[in-house]
mmCIF file of N, CA, C and O in Angstrom:
data_model
loop_
_atom_site.group_PDB
_atom_site.id
_atom_site.type_symbol
_atom_site.label_atom_id
_atom_site.label_comp_id
_atom_site.label_asym_id
_atom_site.label_seq_id
_atom_site.Cartn_x
_atom_site.Cartn_y
_atom_site.Cartn_z
ATOM 1 N N MET J 1 10.963 -36.490 21.586
ATOM 2 C CA MET J 1 9.864 -35.649 22.020
ATOM 3 C C MET J 1 10.772 -34.154 22.243
ATOM 4 O O MET J 1 10.030 -33.303 21.927
ATOM 5 N N ARG J 2 11.785 -34.354 22.783
ATOM 6 C CA ARG J 2 12.572 -32.966 23.089
ATOM 7 C C ARG J 2 12.929 -32.266 21.808
ATOM 8 O O ARG J 2 12.807 -31.048 21.704
ATOM 9 N N PHE J 3 13.182 -33.032 20.744
ATOM 10 C CA PHE J 3 13.478 -32.508 19.585
ATOM 11 C C PHE J 3 12.101 -31.587 19.029
ATOM 12 O O PHE J 3 12.160 -30.478 18.428
ATOM 13 N N LEU J 4 10.976 -32.317 19.126
ATOM 14 C CA LEU J 4 9.688 -31.580 18.626
ATOM 15 C C LEU J 4 9.450 -30.367 19.345
ATOM 16 O O LEU J 4 9.091 -29.367 18.868
ATOM 17 N N VAL J 5 9.741 -30.270 20.809
ATOM 18 C CA VAL J 5 9.458 -29.099 21.552
ATOM 19 C C VAL J 5 10.454 -27.933 21.074
ATOM 20 O O VAL J 5 10.061 -26.929 20.823
ATOM 21 N N ILE J 6 11.786 -28.399 20.732
ATOM 22 C CA ILE J 6 12.599 -27.480 20.369
ATOM 23 C C ILE J 6 12.258 -26.845 18.921
ATOM 24 O O ILE J 6 12.479 -25.743 18.584
ATOM 25 N N LEU J 7 11.855 -27.745 18.119
ATOM 26 C CA LEU J 7 11.471 -27.447 16.804
ATOM 27 C C LEU J 7 10.455 -26.361 16.931
ATOM 28 O O LEU J 7 10.297 -25.375 16.029
ATOM 29 N N ILE J 8 9.362 -26.615 17.680
ATOM 30 C CA ILE J 8 8.172 -25.768 17.873
ATOM 31 C C ILE J 8 8.634 -24.431 18.305
ATOM 32 O O ILE J 8 8.228 -23.300 17.797
ATOM 33 N N VAL J 9 9.545 -24.387 19.272
ATOM 34 C CA VAL J 9 10.070 -23.162 19.936
ATOM 35 C C VAL J 9 10.870 -22.424 18.852
ATOM 36 O O VAL J 9 10.789 -21.136 18.750
ATOM 37 N N VAL J 10 11.369 -22.901 17.953
ATOM 38 C CA VAL J 10 12.504 -22.307 17.089
ATOM 39 C C VAL J 10 11.406 -21.711 16.010
ATOM 40 O O VAL J 10 11.501 -20.747 15.578
ATOM 41 N N LEU J 11 10.558 -22.471 15.620
ATOM 42 C CA LEU J 11 9.524 -22.033 14.620
ATOM 43 C C LEU J 11 8.673 -20.815 14.998
ATOM 44 O O LEU J 11 8.564 -19.975 14.394
ATOM 45 N N LEU J 12 8.322 -20.852 16.247
ATOM 46 C CA LEU J 12 7.419 -19.724 16.941
ATOM 47 C C LEU J 12 8.517 -18.620 17.073
ATOM 48 O O LEU J 12 8.033 -17.394 16.816
ATOM 49 N N ALA J 13 9.776 -18.669 17.330
ATOM 50 C CA ALA J 13 10.658 -17.547 17.465
ATOM 51 C C ALA J 13 10.913 -16.997 16.067
ATOM 52 O O ALA J 13 10.674 -15.616 15.801
ATOM 53 N N PHE J 14 10.981 -17.735 15.060
ATOM 54 C CA PHE J 14 11.159 -17.387 13.779
ATOM 55 C C PHE J 14 10.079 -16.527 13.239
ATOM 56 O O PHE J 14 10.010 -15.550 12.621
ATOM 57 N N TYR J 15 8.579 -17.081 13.649
ATOM 58 C CA TYR J 15 7.625 -16.354 13.341
ATOM 59 C C TYR J 15 7.354 -14.948 13.945
ATOM 60 O O TYR J 15 6.952 -14.084 13.299
ATOM 61 N N PHE J 16 7.706 -15.017 15.126
ATOM 62 C CA PHE J 16 7.522 -13.804 15.987
ATOM 63 C C PHE J 16 8.631 -12.745 15.532
ATOM 64 O O PHE J 16 8.195 -11.570 15.487
ATOM 65 N N PHE J 17 9.792 -13.045 15.100
ATOM 66 C CA PHE J 17 10.816 -12.110 14.643
ATOM 67 C C PHE J 17 10.752 -11.731 13.148
ATOM 68 O O PHE J 17 11.607 -10.873 12.587
ATOM 69 N N MET J 18 9.925 -12.358 12.505
ATOM 70 C CA MET J 18 9.733 -12.243 11.099
ATOM 71 C C MET J 18 9.066 -10.764 10.720
ATOM 72 O O MET J 18 8.242 -10.479 11.466
ATOM 73 N N PRO J 19 9.783 -9.962 9.779
ATOM 74 C CA PRO J 19 9.142 -8.718 9.499
ATOM 75 C C PRO J 19 7.643 -8.805 8.924
ATOM 76 O O PRO J 19 7.608 -9.839 8.071
ATOM 77 N N GLU J 20 6.987 -7.771 9.229
ATOM 78 C CA GLU J 20 5.563 -7.959 8.451
ATOM 79 C C GLU J 20 5.575 -7.358 7.188
ATOM 80 O O GLU J 20 6.382 -6.516 6.901
ATOM 81 N N PRO J 21 4.876 -7.961 6.290
ATOM 82 C CA PRO J 21 4.836 -7.585 4.909
ATOM 83 C C PRO J 21 4.302 -6.091 4.699
ATOM 84 O O PRO J 21 3.386 -5.744 5.501
ATOM 85 N N GLU J 22 4.794 -5.450 3.774
ATOM 86 C CA GLU J 22 4.255 -4.167 3.565
ATOM 87 C C GLU J 22 2.703 -4.304 3.009
ATOM 88 O O GLU J 22 2.505 -4.944 2.188
ATOM 89 N N PRO J 23 1.760 -3.467 3.434
ATOM 90 C CA PRO J 23 0.420 -3.488 3.006
ATOM 91 C C PRO J 23 0.516 -2.834 1.406
ATOM 92 O O PRO J 23 1.278 -2.015 1.004
ATOM 93 N N VAL J 24 -0.395 -3.619 0.848
ATOM 94 C CA VAL J 24 -0.432 -3.324 -0.778
ATOM 95 C C VAL J 24 -1.440 -1.954 -0.884
ATOM 96 O O VAL J 24 -2.395 -1.696 -0.243
ATOM 97 N N PRO J 25 -0.860 -1.087 -1.683
ATOM 98 C CA PRO J 25 -1.666 0.066 -1.893
ATOM 99 C C PRO J 25 -3.109 -0.327 -2.587
ATOM 100 O O PRO J 25 -3.200 -1.222 -3.282
ATOM 101 N N VAL J 26 -4.004 0.559 -2.240
ATOM 102 C CA VAL J 26 -5.385 0.261 -2.704
ATOM 103 C C VAL J 26 -5.528 0.324 -4.304
ATOM 104 O O VAL J 26 -6.171 -0.563 -4.819
ATOM 105 N N GLU J 27 -4.749 1.054 -4.959
ATOM 106 C CA GLU J 27 -4.969 1.221 -6.417
ATOM 107 C C GLU J 27 -4.106 -0.139 -7.074
ATOM 108 O O GLU J 27 -4.429 -0.335 -8.247
ATOM 109 N N GLU J 28 -3.341 -0.890 -6.340
ATOM 110 C CA GLU J 28 -2.882 -2.003 -7.034
ATOM 111 C C GLU J 28 -3.630 -3.275 -6.604
ATOM 112 O O GLU J 28 -3.280 -4.508 -6.828
ATOM 113 N N SER J 29 -4.647 -3.163 -5.772
ATOM 114 C CA SER J 29 -5.579 -4.331 -5.436
ATOM 115 C C SER J 29 -6.751 -4.506 -6.440
ATOM 116 O O SER J 29 -6.770 -3.788 -7.412
ATOM 117 N N PHE J 30 -7.563 -5.381 -6.068
ATOM 118 C CA PHE J 30 -8.645 -5.890 -7.046
ATOM 119 C C PHE J 30 -9.610 -4.695 -7.307
ATOM 120 O O PHE J 30 -10.246 -4.654 -8.247
ATOM 121 N N ILE J 31 -9.750 -3.805 -6.242
ATOM 122 C CA ILE J 31 -10.718 -2.716 -6.363
ATOM 123 C C ILE J 31 -10.209 -1.488 -6.942
ATOM 124 O O ILE J 31 -10.693 -0.247 -6.936
ATOM 125 N N GLY J 32 -8.798 -1.467 -7.458
ATOM 126 C CA GLY J 32 -8.103 -0.268 -8.012
ATOM 127 C C GLY J 32 -8.753 0.454 -9.036
ATOM 128 O O GLY J 32 -8.739 1.581 -9.154
ATOM 129 N N ASP J 33 -9.396 -0.308 -10.156
ATOM 130 C CA ASP J 33 -10.166 0.249 -11.095
ATOM 131 C C ASP J 33 -11.241 1.202 -10.598
ATOM 132 O O ASP J 33 -11.552 2.191 -11.446
ATOM 133 N N GLN J 34 -12.057 0.946 -9.574
ATOM 134 C CA GLN J 34 -12.871 1.793 -9.110
ATOM 135 C C GLN J 34 -12.418 3.028 -8.143
ATOM 136 O O GLN J 34 -13.110 4.054 -8.098
ATOM 137 N N ILE J 35 -11.236 2.826 -7.797
ATOM 138 C CA ILE J 35 -10.651 3.954 -7.121
ATOM 139 C C ILE J 35 -10.278 5.161 -7.840
ATOM 140 O O ILE J 35 -10.150 6.170 -7.405
ATOM 141 N N LYS J 36 -9.671 4.911 -8.979
ATOM 142 C CA LYS J 36 -9.121 5.825 -9.915
ATOM 143 C C LYS J 36 -9.965 6.877 -10.164
ATOM 144 O O LYS J 36 -9.802 8.066 -10.036
ATOM 145 N N PRO J 37 -11.446 6.633 -10.615
ATOM 146 C CA PRO J 37 -12.232 7.689 -10.740
ATOM 147 C C PRO J 37 -12.646 8.479 -9.398
ATOM 148 O O PRO J 37 -12.878 9.927 -9.386
ATOM 149 N N LEU J 38 -12.616 7.771 -8.363
ATOM 150 C CA LEU J 38 -12.700 8.462 -6.976
ATOM 151 C C LEU J 38 -11.663 9.648 -7.035
ATOM 152 O O LEU J 38 -11.989 10.637 -6.514
ATOM 153 N N ARG J 39 -10.396 9.162 -7.065
ATOM 154 C CA ARG J 39 -9.286 10.178 -6.837
ATOM 155 C C ARG J 39 -9.231 11.233 -7.814
ATOM 156 O O ARG J 39 -9.221 12.468 -7.435
ATOM 157 N N LYS J 40 -9.864 11.003 -9.004
ATOM 158 C CA LYS J 40 -9.901 12.113 -10.100
ATOM 159 C C LYS J 40 -11.103 12.955 -9.673
ATOM 160 O O LYS J 40 -11.076 14.208 -9.722
ATOM 161 N N ALA J 41 -12.051 12.604 -9.165
ATOM 162 C CA ALA J 41 -13.250 13.145 -8.700
ATOM 163 C C ALA J 41 -12.931 14.092 -7.434
ATOM 164 O O ALA J 41 -13.323 15.217 -7.312
ATOM 165 N N GLU J 42 -11.980 13.504 -6.561
ATOM 166 C CA GLU J 42 -11.536 14.468 -5.534
ATOM 167 C C GLU J 42 -10.704 15.537 -6.026
ATOM 168 O O GLU J 42 -10.716 16.677 -5.428
ATOM 169 N N GLY J 43 -9.928 15.373 -7.061
ATOM 170 C CA GLY J 43 -9.200 16.416 -7.593
ATOM 171 C C GLY J 43 -10.184 17.589 -8.244
ATOM 172 O O GLY J 43 -9.781 18.848 -8.007
ATOM 173 N N VAL J 44 -11.125 17.202 -8.859
ATOM 174 C CA VAL J 44 -12.198 18.103 -9.459
ATOM 175 C C VAL J 44 -12.858 18.868 -8.324
ATOM 176 O O VAL J 44 -13.059 20.063 -8.402
ATOM 177 N N GLU J 45 -13.293 18.327 -7.172
ATOM 178 C CA GLU J 45 -13.784 18.943 -6.133
ATOM 179 C C GLU J 45 -12.947 20.014 -5.520
ATOM 180 O O GLU J 45 -13.273 21.076 -5.384
ATOM 181 N N GLU J 46 -11.455 19.737 -5.283
ATOM 182 C CA GLU J 46 -10.653 20.602 -4.749
ATOM 183 C C GLU J 46 -10.585 21.692 -5.799
ATOM 184 O O GLU J 46 -10.439 22.962 -5.233
ATOM 185 N N ASP J 47 -10.476 21.557 -7.112
ATOM 186 C CA ASP J 47 -10.384 22.625 -8.108
ATOM 187 C C ASP J 47 -11.680 23.459 -8.028
ATOM 188 O O ASP J 47 -11.505 24.729 -8.144
ATOM 189 N N TYR J 48 -12.702 22.960 -7.958
ATOM 190 C CA TYR J 48 -13.859 23.626 -7.922
ATOM 191 C C TYR J 48 -14.046 24.424 -6.629
ATOM 192 O O TYR J 48 -14.276 25.664 -6.739
ATOM 193 N N LEU J 49 -13.678 24.034 -5.372
ATOM 194 C CA LEU J 49 -13.459 24.874 -4.228
ATOM 195 C C LEU J 49 -12.556 25.995 -4.363
ATOM 196 O O LEU J 49 -12.818 27.099 -3.896
ATOM 197 N N LYS J 50 -11.409 25.765 -5.043
ATOM 198 C CA LYS J 50 -10.327 26.879 -5.148
ATOM 199 C C LYS J 50 -10.953 27.866 -6.145
ATOM 200 O O LYS J 50 -10.837 29.105 -5.900
ATOM 201 N N ALA J 51 -11.580 27.567 -7.271
ATOM 202 C CA ALA J 51 -12.031 28.494 -8.142
ATOM 203 C C ALA J 51 -13.139 29.251 -7.520
ATOM 204 O O ALA J 51 -13.431 30.406 -7.753
ATOM 205 N N SER J 52 -14.081 28.518 -6.578
ATOM 206 C CA SER J 52 -14.929 29.315 -6.095
ATOM 207 C C SER J 52 -14.600 30.483 -4.957
ATOM 208 O O SER J 52 -15.216 31.462 -5.015
ATOM 209 N N ALA J 53 -13.557 30.085 -4.394
ATOM 210 C CA ALA J 53 -13.033 30.895 -3.258
ATOM 211 C C ALA J 53 -12.397 32.142 -3.998
ATOM 212 O O ALA J 53 -12.568 33.201 -3.652
ATOM 213 N N ALA J 54 -11.846 31.907 -5.224
ATOM 214 C CA ALA J 54 -11.125 33.120 -5.860
ATOM 215 C C ALA J 54 -12.185 33.860 -6.441
ATOM 216 O O ALA J 54 -12.078 35.011 -6.499
ATOM 217 N N ARG J 55 -13.235 33.304 -7.169
ATOM 218 C CA ARG J 55 -14.294 34.052 -7.608
ATOM 219 C C ARG J 55 -15.056 34.760 -6.583
ATOM 220 O O ARG J 55 -15.320 36.132 -6.698
ATOM 221 N N GLN J 56 -15.155 34.370 -5.292
ATOM 222 C CA GLN J 56 -15.711 35.092 -4.159
ATOM 223 C C GLN J 56 -14.824 36.139 -3.837
ATOM 224 O O GLN J 56 -15.283 37.254 -3.525
ATOM 225 N N LYS J 57 -13.438 36.046 -3.764
ATOM 226 C CA LYS J 57 -12.672 37.104 -3.465
ATOM 227 C C LYS J 57 -12.671 38.292 -4.540
ATOM 228 O O LYS J 57 -12.545 39.465 -4.191
ATOM 229 N N GLN J 58 -12.734 37.861 -5.950
ATOM 230 C CA GLN J 58 -12.762 38.864 -6.808
ATOM 231 C C GLN J 58 -14.023 39.600 -6.670
ATOM 232 O O GLN J 58 -14.143 40.789 -6.803
ATOM 233 N N LEU J 59 -15.159 39.049 -6.402
ATOM 234 C CA LEU J 59 -16.374 39.648 -6.117
ATOM 235 C C LEU J 59 -16.323 40.838 -5.075
ATOM 236 O O LEU J 59 -16.815 41.716 -4.993
ATOM 237 N N GLU J 60 -15.643 40.242 -3.871
ATOM 238 C CA GLU J 60 -15.533 41.183 -2.759
ATOM 239 C C GLU J 60 -14.607 42.284 -3.172
ATOM 240 O O GLU J 60 -14.792 43.424 -2.661
ATOM 241 N N ASP J 61 -13.623 42.105 -3.801
ATOM 242 C CA ASP J 61 -12.597 43.134 -4.249
ATOM 243 C C ASP J 61 -13.198 44.273 -5.079
ATOM 244 O O ASP J 61 -13.169 45.416 -4.972
ATOM 245 N N GLN J 62 -14.255 43.770 -6.094
ATOM 246 C CA GLN J 62 -14.840 44.642 -7.009
ATOM 247 C C GLN J 62 -16.009 45.406 -6.319
ATOM 248 O O GLN J 62 -16.258 46.600 -6.359
ATOM 249 N N LEU J 63 -16.436 44.720 -5.098
ATOM 250 C CA LEU J 63 -17.668 45.458 -4.278
ATOM 251 C C LEU J 63 -16.957 46.426 -3.528
ATOM 252 O O LEU J 63 -17.303 47.585 -3.402
ATOM 253 N N SER J 64 -15.712 46.205 -3.050
ATOM 254 C CA SER J 64 -15.030 47.291 -2.166
ATOM 255 C C SER J 64 -14.645 48.467 -2.999
ATOM 256 O O SER J 64 -14.525 49.562 -2.600
ATOM 257 N N GLU J 65 -14.266 48.179 -4.303
ATOM 258 C CA GLU J 65 -13.855 49.211 -5.189
ATOM 259 C C GLU J 65 -14.966 50.152 -5.629
ATOM 260 O O GLU J 65 -14.784 51.257 -5.731
ATOM 261 N N ASP J 66 -15.972 49.578 -5.940
ATOM 262 C CA ASP J 66 -17.180 50.278 -6.283
ATOM 263 C C ASP J 66 -17.811 51.025 -5.069
ATOM 264 O O ASP J 66 -18.304 52.023 -5.297
ATOM 265 N N GLY J 67 -17.744 50.522 -4.032
ATOM 266 C CA GLY J 67 -18.351 51.247 -2.763
ATOM 267 C C GLY J 67 -17.517 52.249 -2.319
ATOM 268 O O GLY J 67 -18.039 53.177 -1.690
ATOM 269 N N GLY J 68 -16.097 52.122 -2.494
ATOM 270 C CA GLY J 68 -15.336 53.133 -1.829
ATOM 271 C C GLY J 68 -14.700 54.092 -2.766
ATOM 272 O O GLY J 68 -14.612 55.243 -3.116
#
């Protein structure tokens, strides 16, 4: 009986001190095929916002040149 208690304590200690496994990236999971287009769409959105801001700045510069 004493052996069983010691074995349980040792196994619990081993479980407690075992390192946790690293989480799997989403791209490598079963849903990874659906995530790739999402990441690509996020890149397109960022490019669009940058182009829009650049165009707005260009229009403001042209307006200040024409007005002044």
